[in-house]
mmCIF file of C-alpha atoms and ligand atoms in Angstrom:
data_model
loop_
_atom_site.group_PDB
_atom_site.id
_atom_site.type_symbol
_atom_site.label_atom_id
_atom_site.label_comp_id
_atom_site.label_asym_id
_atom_site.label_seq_id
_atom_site.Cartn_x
_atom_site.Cartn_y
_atom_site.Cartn_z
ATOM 1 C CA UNK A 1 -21.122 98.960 55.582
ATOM 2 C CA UNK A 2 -17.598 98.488 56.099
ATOM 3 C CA UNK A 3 -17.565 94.487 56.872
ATOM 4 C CA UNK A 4 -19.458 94.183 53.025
ATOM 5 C CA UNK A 5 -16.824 96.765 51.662
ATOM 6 C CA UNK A 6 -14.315 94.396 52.911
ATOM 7 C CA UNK A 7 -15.544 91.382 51.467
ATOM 8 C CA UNK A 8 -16.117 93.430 48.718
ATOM 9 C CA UNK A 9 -12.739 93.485 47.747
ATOM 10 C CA UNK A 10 -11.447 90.056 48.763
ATOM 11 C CA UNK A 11 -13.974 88.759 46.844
ATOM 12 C CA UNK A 12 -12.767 90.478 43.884
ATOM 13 C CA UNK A 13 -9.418 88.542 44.166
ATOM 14 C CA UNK A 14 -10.542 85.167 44.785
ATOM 15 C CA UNK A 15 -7.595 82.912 46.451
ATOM 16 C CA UNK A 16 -5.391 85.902 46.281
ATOM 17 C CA UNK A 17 -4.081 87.555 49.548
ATOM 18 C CA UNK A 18 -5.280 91.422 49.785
ATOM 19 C CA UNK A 19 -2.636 93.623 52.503
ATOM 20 C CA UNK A 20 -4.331 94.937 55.127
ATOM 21 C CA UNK A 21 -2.439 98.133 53.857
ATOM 22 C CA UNK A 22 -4.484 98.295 50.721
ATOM 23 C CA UNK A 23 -7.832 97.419 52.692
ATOM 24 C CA UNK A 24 -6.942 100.204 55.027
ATOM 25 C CA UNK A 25 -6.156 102.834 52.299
ATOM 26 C CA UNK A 26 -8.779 101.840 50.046
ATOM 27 C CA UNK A 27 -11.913 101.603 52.586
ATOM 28 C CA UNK A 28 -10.379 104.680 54.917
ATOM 29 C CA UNK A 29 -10.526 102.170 57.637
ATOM 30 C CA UNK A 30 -7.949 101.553 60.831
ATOM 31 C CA UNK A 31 -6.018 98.261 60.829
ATOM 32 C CA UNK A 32 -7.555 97.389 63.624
ATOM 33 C CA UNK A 33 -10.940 98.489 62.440
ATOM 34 C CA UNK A 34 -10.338 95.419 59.403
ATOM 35 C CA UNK A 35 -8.951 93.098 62.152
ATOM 36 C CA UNK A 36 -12.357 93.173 63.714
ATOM 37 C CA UNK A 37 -14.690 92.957 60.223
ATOM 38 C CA UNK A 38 -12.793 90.272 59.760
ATOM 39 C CA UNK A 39 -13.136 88.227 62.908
ATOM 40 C CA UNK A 40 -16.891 89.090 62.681
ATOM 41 C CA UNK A 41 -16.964 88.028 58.989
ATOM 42 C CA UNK A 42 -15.278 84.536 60.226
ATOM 43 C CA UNK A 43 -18.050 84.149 62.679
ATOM 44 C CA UNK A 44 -20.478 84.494 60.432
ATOM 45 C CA UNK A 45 -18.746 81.255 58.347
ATOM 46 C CA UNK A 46 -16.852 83.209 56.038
ATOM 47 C CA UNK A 47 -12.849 81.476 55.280
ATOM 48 C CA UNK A 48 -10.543 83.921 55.442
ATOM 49 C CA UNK A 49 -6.957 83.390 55.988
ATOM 50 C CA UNK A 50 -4.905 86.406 57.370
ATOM 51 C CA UNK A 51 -1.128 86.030 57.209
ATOM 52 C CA UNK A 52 0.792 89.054 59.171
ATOM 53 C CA UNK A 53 3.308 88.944 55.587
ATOM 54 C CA UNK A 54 1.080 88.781 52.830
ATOM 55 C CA UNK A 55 -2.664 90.360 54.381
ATOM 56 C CA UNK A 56 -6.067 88.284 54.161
ATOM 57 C CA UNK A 57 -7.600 85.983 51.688
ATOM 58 C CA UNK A 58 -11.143 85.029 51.164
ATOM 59 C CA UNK A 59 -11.023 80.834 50.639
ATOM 60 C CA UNK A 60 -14.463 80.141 51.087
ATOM 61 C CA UNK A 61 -17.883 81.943 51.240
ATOM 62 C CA UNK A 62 -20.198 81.612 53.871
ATOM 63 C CA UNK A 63 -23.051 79.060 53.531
ATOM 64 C CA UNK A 64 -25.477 80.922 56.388
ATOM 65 C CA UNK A 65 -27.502 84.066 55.478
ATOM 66 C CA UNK A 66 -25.377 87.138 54.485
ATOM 67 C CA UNK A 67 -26.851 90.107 52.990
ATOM 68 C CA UNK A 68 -24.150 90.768 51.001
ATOM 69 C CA UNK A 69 -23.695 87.236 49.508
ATOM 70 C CA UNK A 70 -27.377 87.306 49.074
ATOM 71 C CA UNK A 71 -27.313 90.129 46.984
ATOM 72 C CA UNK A 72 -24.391 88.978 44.891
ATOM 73 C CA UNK A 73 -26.496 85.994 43.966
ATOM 74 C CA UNK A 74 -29.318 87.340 43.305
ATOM 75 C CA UNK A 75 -30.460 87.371 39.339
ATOM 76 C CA UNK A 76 -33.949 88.974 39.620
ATOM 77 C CA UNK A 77 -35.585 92.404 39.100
ATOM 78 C CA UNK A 78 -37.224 92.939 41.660
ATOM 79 C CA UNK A 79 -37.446 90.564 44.643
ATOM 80 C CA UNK A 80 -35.550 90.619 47.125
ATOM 81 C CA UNK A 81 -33.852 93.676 45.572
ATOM 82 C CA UNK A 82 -35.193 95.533 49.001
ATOM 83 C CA UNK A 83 -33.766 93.377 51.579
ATOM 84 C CA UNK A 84 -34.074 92.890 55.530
ATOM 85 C CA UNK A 85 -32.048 89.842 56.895
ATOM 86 C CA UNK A 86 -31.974 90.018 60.736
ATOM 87 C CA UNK A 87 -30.504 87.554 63.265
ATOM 88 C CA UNK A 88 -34.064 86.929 64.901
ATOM 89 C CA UNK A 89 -37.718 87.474 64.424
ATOM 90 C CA UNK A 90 -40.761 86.072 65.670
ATOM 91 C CA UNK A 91 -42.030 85.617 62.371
ATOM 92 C CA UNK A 92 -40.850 87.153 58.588
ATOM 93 C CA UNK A 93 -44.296 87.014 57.860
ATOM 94 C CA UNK A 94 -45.559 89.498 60.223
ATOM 95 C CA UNK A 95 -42.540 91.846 60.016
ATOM 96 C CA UNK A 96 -42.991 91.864 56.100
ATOM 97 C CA UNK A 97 -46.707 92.949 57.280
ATOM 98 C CA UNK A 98 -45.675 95.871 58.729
ATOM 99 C CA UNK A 99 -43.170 96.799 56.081
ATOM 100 C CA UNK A 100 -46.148 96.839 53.901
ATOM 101 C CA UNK A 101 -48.319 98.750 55.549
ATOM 102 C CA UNK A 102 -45.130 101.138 55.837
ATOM 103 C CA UNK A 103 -45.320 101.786 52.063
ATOM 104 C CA UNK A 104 -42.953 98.211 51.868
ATOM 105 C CA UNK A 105 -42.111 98.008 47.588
ATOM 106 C CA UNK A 106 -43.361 95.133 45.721
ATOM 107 C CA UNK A 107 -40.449 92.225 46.108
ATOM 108 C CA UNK A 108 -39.231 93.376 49.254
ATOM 109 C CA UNK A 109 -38.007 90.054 51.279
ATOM 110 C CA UNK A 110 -37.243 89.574 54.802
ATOM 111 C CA UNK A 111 -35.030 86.817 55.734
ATOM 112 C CA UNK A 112 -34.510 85.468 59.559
ATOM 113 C CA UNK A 113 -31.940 83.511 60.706
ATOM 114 C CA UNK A 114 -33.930 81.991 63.455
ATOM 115 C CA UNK A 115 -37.809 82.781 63.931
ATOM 116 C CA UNK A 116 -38.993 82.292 67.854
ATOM 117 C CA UNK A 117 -43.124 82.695 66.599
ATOM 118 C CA UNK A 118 -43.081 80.715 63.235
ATOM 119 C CA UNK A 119 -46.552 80.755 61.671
ATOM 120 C CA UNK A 120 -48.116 77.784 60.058
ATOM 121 C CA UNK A 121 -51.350 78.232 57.924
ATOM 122 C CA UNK A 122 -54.637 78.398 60.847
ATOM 123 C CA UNK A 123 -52.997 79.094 63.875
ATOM 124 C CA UNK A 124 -50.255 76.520 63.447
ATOM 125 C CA UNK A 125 -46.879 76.810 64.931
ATOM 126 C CA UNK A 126 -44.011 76.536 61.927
ATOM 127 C CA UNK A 127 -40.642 75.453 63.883
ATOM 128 C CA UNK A 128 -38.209 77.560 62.958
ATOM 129 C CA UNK A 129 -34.473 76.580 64.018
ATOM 130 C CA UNK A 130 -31.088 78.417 63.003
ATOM 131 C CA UNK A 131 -29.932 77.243 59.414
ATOM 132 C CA UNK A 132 -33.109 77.188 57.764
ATOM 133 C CA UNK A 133 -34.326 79.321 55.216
ATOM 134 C CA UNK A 134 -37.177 81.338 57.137
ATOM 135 C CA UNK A 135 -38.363 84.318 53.855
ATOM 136 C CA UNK A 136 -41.138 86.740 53.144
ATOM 137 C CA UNK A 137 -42.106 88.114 50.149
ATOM 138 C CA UNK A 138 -44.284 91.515 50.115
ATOM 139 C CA UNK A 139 -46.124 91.233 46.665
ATOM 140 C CA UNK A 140 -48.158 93.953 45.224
ATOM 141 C CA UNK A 141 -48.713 91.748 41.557
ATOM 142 C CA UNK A 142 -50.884 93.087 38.566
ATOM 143 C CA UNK A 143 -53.623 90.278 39.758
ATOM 144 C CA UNK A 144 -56.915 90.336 41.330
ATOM 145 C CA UNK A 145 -58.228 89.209 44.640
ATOM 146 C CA UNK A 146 -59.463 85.759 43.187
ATOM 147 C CA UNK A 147 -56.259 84.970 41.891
ATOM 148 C CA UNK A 148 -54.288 84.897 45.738
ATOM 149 C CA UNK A 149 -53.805 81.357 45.614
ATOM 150 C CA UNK A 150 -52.631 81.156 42.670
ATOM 151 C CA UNK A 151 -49.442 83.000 44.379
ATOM 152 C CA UNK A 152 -49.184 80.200 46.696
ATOM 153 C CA UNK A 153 -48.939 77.627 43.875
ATOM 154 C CA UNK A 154 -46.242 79.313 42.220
ATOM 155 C CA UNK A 155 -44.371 79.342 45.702
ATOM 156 C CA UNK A 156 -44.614 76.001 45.348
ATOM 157 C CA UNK A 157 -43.100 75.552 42.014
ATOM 158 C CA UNK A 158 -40.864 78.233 42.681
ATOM 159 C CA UNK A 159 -39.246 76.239 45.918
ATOM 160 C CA UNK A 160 -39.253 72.673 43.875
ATOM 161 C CA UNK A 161 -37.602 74.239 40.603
ATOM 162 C CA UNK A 162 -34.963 75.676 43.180
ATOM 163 C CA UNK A 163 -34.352 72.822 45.016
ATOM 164 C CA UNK A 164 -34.134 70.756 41.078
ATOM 165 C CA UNK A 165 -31.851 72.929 39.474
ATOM 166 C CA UNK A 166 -29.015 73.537 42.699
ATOM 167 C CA UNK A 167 -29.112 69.891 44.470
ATOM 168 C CA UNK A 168 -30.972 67.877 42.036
ATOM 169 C CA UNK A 169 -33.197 66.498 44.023
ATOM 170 C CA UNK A 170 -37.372 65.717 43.112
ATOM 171 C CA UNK A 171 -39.268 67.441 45.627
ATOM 172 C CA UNK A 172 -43.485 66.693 45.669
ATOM 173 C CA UNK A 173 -45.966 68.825 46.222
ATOM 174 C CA UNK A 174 -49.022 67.511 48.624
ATOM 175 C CA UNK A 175 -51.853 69.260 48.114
ATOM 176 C CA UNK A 176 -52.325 72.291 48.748
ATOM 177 C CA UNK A 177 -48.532 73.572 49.779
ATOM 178 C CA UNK A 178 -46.705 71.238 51.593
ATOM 179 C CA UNK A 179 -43.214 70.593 49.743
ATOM 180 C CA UNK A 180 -42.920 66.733 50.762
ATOM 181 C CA UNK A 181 -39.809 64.067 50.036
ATOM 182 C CA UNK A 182 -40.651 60.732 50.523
ATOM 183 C CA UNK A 183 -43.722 61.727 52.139
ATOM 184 C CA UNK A 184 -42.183 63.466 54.881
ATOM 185 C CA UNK A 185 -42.510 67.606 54.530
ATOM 186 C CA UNK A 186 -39.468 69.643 53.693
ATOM 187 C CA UNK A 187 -41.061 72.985 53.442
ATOM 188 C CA UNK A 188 -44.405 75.219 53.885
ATOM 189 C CA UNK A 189 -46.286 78.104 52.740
ATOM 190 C CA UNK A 190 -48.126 80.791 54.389
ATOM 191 C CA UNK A 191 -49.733 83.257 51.911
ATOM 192 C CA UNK A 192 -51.696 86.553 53.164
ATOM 193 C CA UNK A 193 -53.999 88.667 51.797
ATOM 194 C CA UNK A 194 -53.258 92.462 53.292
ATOM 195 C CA UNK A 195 -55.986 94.635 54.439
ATOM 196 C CA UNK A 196 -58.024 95.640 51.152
ATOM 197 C CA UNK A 197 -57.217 94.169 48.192
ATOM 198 C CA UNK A 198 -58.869 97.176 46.497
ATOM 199 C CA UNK A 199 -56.234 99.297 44.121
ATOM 200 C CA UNK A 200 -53.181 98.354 45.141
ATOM 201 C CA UNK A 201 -53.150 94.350 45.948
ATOM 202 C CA UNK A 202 -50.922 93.011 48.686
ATOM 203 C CA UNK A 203 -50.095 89.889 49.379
ATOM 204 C CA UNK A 204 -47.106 88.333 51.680
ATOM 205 C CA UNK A 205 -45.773 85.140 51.008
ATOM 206 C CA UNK A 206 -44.294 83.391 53.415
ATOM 207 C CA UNK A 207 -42.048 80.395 52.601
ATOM 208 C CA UNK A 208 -40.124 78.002 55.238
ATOM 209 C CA UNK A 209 -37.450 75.505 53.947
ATOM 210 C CA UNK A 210 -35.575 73.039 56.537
ATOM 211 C CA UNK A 211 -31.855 73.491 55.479
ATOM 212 C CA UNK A 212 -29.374 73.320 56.886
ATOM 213 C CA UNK A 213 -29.832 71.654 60.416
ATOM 214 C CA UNK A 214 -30.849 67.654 61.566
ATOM 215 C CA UNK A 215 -34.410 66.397 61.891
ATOM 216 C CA UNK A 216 -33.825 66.097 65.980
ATOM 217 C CA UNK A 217 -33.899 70.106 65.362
ATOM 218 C CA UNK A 218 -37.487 69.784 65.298
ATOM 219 C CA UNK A 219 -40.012 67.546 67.711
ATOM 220 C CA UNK A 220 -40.464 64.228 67.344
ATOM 221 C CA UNK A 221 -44.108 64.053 66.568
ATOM 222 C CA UNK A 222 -43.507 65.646 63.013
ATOM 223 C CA UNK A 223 -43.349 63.864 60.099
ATOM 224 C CA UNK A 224 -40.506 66.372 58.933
ATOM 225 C CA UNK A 225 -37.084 66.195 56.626
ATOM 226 C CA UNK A 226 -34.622 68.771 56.093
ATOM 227 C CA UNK A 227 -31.953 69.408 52.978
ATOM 228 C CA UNK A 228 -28.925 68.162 55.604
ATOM 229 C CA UNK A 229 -31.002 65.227 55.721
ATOM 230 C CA UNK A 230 -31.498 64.504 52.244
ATOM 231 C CA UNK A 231 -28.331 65.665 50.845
ATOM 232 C CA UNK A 232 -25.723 64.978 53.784
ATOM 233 C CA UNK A 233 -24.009 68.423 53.386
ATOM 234 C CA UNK A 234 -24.804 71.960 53.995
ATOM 235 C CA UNK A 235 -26.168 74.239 51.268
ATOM 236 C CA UNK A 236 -25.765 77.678 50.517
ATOM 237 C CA UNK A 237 -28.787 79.180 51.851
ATOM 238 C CA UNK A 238 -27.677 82.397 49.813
ATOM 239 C CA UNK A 239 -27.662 80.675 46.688
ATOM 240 C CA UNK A 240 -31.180 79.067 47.599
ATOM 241 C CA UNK A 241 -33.090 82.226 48.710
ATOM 242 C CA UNK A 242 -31.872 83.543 45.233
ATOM 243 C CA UNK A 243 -32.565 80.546 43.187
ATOM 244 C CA UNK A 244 -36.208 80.529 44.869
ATOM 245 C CA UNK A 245 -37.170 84.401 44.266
ATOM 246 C CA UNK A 246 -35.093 83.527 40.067
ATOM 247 C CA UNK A 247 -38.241 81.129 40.049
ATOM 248 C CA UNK A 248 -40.750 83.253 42.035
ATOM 249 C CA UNK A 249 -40.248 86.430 39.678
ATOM 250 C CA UNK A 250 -40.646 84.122 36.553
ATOM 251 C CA UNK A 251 -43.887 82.531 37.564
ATOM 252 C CA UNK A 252 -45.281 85.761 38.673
ATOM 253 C CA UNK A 253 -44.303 87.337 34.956
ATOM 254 C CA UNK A 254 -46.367 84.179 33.600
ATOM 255 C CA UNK A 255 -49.567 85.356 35.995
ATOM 256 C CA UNK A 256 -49.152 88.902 35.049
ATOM 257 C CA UNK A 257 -49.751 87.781 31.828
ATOM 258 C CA UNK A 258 -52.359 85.434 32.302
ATOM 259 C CA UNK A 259 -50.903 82.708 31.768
ATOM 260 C CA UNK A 260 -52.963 80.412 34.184
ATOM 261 C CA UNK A 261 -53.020 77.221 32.320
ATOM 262 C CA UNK A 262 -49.404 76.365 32.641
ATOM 263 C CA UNK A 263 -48.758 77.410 36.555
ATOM 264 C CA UNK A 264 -51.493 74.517 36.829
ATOM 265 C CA UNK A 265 -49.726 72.207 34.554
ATOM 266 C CA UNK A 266 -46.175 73.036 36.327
ATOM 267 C CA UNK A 267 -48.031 72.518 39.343
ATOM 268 C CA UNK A 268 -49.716 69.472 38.709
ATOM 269 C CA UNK A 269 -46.675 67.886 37.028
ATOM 270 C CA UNK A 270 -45.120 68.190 40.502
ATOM 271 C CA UNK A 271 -47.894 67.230 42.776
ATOM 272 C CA UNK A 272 -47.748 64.059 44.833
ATOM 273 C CA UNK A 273 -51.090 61.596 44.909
ATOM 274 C CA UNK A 274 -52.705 61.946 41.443
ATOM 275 C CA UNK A 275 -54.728 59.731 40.280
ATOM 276 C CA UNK A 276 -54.639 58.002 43.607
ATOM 277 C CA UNK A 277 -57.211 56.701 46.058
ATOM 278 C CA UNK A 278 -57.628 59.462 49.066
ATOM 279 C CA UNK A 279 -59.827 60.557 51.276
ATOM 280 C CA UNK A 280 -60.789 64.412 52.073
ATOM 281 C CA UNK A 281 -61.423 65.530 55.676
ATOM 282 C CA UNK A 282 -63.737 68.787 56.521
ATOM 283 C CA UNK A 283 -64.588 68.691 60.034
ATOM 284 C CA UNK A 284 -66.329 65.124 60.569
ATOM 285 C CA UNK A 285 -66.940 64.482 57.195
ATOM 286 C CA UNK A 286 -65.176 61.916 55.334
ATOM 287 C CA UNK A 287 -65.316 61.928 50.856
ATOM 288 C CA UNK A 288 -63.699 59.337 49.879
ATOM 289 C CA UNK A 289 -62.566 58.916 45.912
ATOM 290 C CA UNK A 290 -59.765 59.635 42.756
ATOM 291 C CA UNK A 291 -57.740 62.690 43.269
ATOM 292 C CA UNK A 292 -58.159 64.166 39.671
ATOM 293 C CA UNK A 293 -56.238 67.702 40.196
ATOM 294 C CA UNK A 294 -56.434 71.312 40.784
ATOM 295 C CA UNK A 295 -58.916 73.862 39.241
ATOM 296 C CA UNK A 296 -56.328 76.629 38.446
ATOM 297 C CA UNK A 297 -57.668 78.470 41.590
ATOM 298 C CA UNK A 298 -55.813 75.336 43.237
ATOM 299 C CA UNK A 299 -58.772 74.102 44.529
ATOM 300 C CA UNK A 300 -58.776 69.790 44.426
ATOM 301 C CA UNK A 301 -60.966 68.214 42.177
ATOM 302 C CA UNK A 302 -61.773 64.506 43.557
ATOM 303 C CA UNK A 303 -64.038 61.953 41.776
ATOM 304 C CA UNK A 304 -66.091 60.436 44.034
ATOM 305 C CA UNK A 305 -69.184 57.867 43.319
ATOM 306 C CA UNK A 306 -71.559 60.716 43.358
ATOM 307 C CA UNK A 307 -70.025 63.004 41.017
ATOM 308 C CA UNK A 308 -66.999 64.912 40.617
ATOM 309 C CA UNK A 309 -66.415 67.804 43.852
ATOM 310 C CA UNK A 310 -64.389 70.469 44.399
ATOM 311 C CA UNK A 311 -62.519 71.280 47.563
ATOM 312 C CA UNK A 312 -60.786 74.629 48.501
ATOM 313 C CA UNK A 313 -57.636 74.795 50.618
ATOM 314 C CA UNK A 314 -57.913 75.860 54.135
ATOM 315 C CA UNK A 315 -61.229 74.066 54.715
ATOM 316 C CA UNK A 316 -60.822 70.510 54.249
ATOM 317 C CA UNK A 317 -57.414 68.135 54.561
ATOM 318 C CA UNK A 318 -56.186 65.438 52.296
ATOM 319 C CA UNK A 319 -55.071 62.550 53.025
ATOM 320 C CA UNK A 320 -54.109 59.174 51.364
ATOM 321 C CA UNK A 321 -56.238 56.102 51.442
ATOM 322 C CA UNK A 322 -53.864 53.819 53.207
ATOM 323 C CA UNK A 323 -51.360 56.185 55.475
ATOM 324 C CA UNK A 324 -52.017 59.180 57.002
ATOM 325 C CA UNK A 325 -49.779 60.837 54.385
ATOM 326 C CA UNK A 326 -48.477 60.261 50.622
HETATM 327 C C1 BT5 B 1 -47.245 75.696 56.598
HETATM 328 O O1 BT5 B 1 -48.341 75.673 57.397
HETATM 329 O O2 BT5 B 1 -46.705 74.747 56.120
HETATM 330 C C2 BT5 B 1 -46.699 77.103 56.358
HETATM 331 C C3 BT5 B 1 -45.321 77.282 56.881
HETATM 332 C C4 BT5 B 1 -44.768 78.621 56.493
HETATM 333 C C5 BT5 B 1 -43.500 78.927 57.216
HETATM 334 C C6 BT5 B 1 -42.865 80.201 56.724
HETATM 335 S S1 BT5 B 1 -41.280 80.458 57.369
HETATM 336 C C7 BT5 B 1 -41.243 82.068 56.796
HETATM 337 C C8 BT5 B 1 -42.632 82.635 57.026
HETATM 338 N N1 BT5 B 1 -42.749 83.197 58.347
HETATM 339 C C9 BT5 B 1 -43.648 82.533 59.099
HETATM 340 O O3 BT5 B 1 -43.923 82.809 60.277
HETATM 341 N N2 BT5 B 1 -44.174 81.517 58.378
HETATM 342 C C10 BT5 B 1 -43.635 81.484 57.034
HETATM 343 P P1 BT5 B 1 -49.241 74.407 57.654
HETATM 344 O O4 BT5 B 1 -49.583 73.754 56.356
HETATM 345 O O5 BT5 B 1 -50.328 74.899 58.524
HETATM 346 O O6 BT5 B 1 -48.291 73.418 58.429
HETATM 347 C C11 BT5 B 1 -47.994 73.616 59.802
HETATM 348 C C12 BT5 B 1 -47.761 72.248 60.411
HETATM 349 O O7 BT5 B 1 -46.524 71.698 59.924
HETATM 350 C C13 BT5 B 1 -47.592 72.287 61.918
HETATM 351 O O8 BT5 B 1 -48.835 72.168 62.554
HETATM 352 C C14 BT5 B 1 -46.704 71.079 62.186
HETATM 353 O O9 BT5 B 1 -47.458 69.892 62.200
HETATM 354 C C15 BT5 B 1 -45.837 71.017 60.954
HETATM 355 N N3 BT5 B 1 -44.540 71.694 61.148
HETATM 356 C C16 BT5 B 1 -44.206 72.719 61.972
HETATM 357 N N4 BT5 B 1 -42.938 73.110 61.791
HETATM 358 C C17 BT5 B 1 -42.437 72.292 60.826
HETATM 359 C C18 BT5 B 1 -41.170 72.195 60.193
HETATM 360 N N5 BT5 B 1 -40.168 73.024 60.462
HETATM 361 N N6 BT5 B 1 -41.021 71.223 59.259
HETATM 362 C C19 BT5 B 1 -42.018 70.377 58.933
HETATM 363 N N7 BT5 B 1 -43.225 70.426 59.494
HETATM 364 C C20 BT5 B 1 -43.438 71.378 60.433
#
């Protein structure tokens, strides 16, 4: 694609102006032809200065979703090395289904700038405005049916190391994938099993973080955050898709390999409400007692007066003693 050839080679000389001349001769590409990559390149929040003496320099790269900058960040081996970023989508989840079923590779991520149909885990509606990071991952892992949620815990780690190692900042993990700070919830999951899980295992993984845009974004009623929020500036949603799958690929290694005990661990070192008083919800009933932690299918373990009991995800909601939320 011409526009990426372009940046291509302003990129290569960082704060140093390029002639349109040597764009032209080296890409085989009009004047005019650059004139426009470059407009659309501006639009898309690249800083590029273009001086009719000297040619065009690139100042600043763009924070919002660029396929190119994506792929110049990215450090793994194989997500997100098949890539489909699109303006608009009702949901990446359901449009990395039917890559799969299309013979989609294991890794391959699809990215949305905006999401109109946003899925939330039962039927829920995920709100999904411009600037956030809206991804699917189509996994095909060396792991067995029984072992699908443990995909959704690493997610969870995955999106918390991310968020740790570029802005420094401690995000919790309520039970069973909500990526809370300060109680109020940053990010979500959405893992799904595809079709058969005979021979070759599928599994998309669906993962929503609020970036770059203000809470009024999203309705009132939710008890929401985003990164602009936390932080006060806007962050590289490049650099975060690629720090998340760095993470992603390095859990999944560990779970390749068995390696069960220390997802939990990782995952339990990050959860929010251990140890506390809370009370489990599954339909009318009401359990009351000490959230102990998660089998390493990621199913709660709660002490209650009667015994120790086990809850899986999806069937039952947690929620603390004294608030409706940690
Ligand atoms: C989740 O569901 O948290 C899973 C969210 C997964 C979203 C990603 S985005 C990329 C991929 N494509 C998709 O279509 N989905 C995935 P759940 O635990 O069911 O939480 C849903 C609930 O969170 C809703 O019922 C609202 O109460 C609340 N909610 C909706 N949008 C939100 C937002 N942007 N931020 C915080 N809370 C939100």
């Amino acid at each position: 694609m011409v526009r990426h050839d372009i940046l291509q080679l302003l990129a290569a000389h960082p704060q140093e102006y390029v002639s349109g001349e040597r764009i032209s001769q080296q890409l085989n590409v009009t004047r005019a032809a650059i004139w426009k990559q470059i407009k659309a390149l501006k639009a898309e929040g690249f800083e590029i200065e273009g001086q009719t003496k000297n040619g065009y320099r690139l100042l600043k790269m763009s924070h919002s979703l660029n396929e190119w900058a994506l792929e110049q960040a990215l450090t793994t081996t194989l997500l997100g090395r098949t890539l489909y970023l699109e303006d608009e989508l009702a949901s990446t989840n359901v449009r990395a289904k039917e890559l799969a079923h299309l013979g989609g590779v294991h890794g391959l991520t699809v990215l949305a700038k905006y999401q109109s149909g946003g899925q939330g885990r039962l039927q829920r509606q995920w709100e999904s405005p411009q600037g956030g990071l809206w991804m699917s991952v189509v996994l095909r892992p060396d792991l067995s049916l029984a072992d699908a949620s443990k995909l959704t815990l690493a997610a969870s780690v995955a999106i918390v190391d991310a968020l740790e190692e570029l802005f420094q900042v401690r995000i919790g993990i309520k039970w069973p994938n909500d990526l809370v700070y300060k109680g109020q919830k940053l990010a979500g999951i959405l893992g799904e099993v595809l079709g058969e899980w005979n021979a070759v295992q599928t599994l998309i993984l669906g993962m929503g973080v609020n970036a770059n845009f203000t809470r009024e974004c999203l309705s009132a009623p939710l008890n929401a955050t985003t990164l602009y929020e936390i932080l006060g500036y806007e962050v590289d949603l490049n650099l975060l898709a690629a720090t998340i799958l760095k993470y992603l690929e390095k859990e999944l290694i560990f779970l390749e390999k068995r390696a069960f005990e220390r997802l939990r661990l990782s995952w339990t070192e990050r959860a929010v409400g251990l140890g506390e008083e809370v009370r489990i919800l599954r339909g009318e009933q009401v359990f009351q007692g000490t959230f102990k932690g998660i089998s390493i299918d990621g199913a709660l373990l709660l002490e209650t007066e009667a015994g120790e009991k086990i809850f899986s995800a999806g069937e039952v909601q947690l929620r603390s003693k004294m608030s409706g939320y940690f």
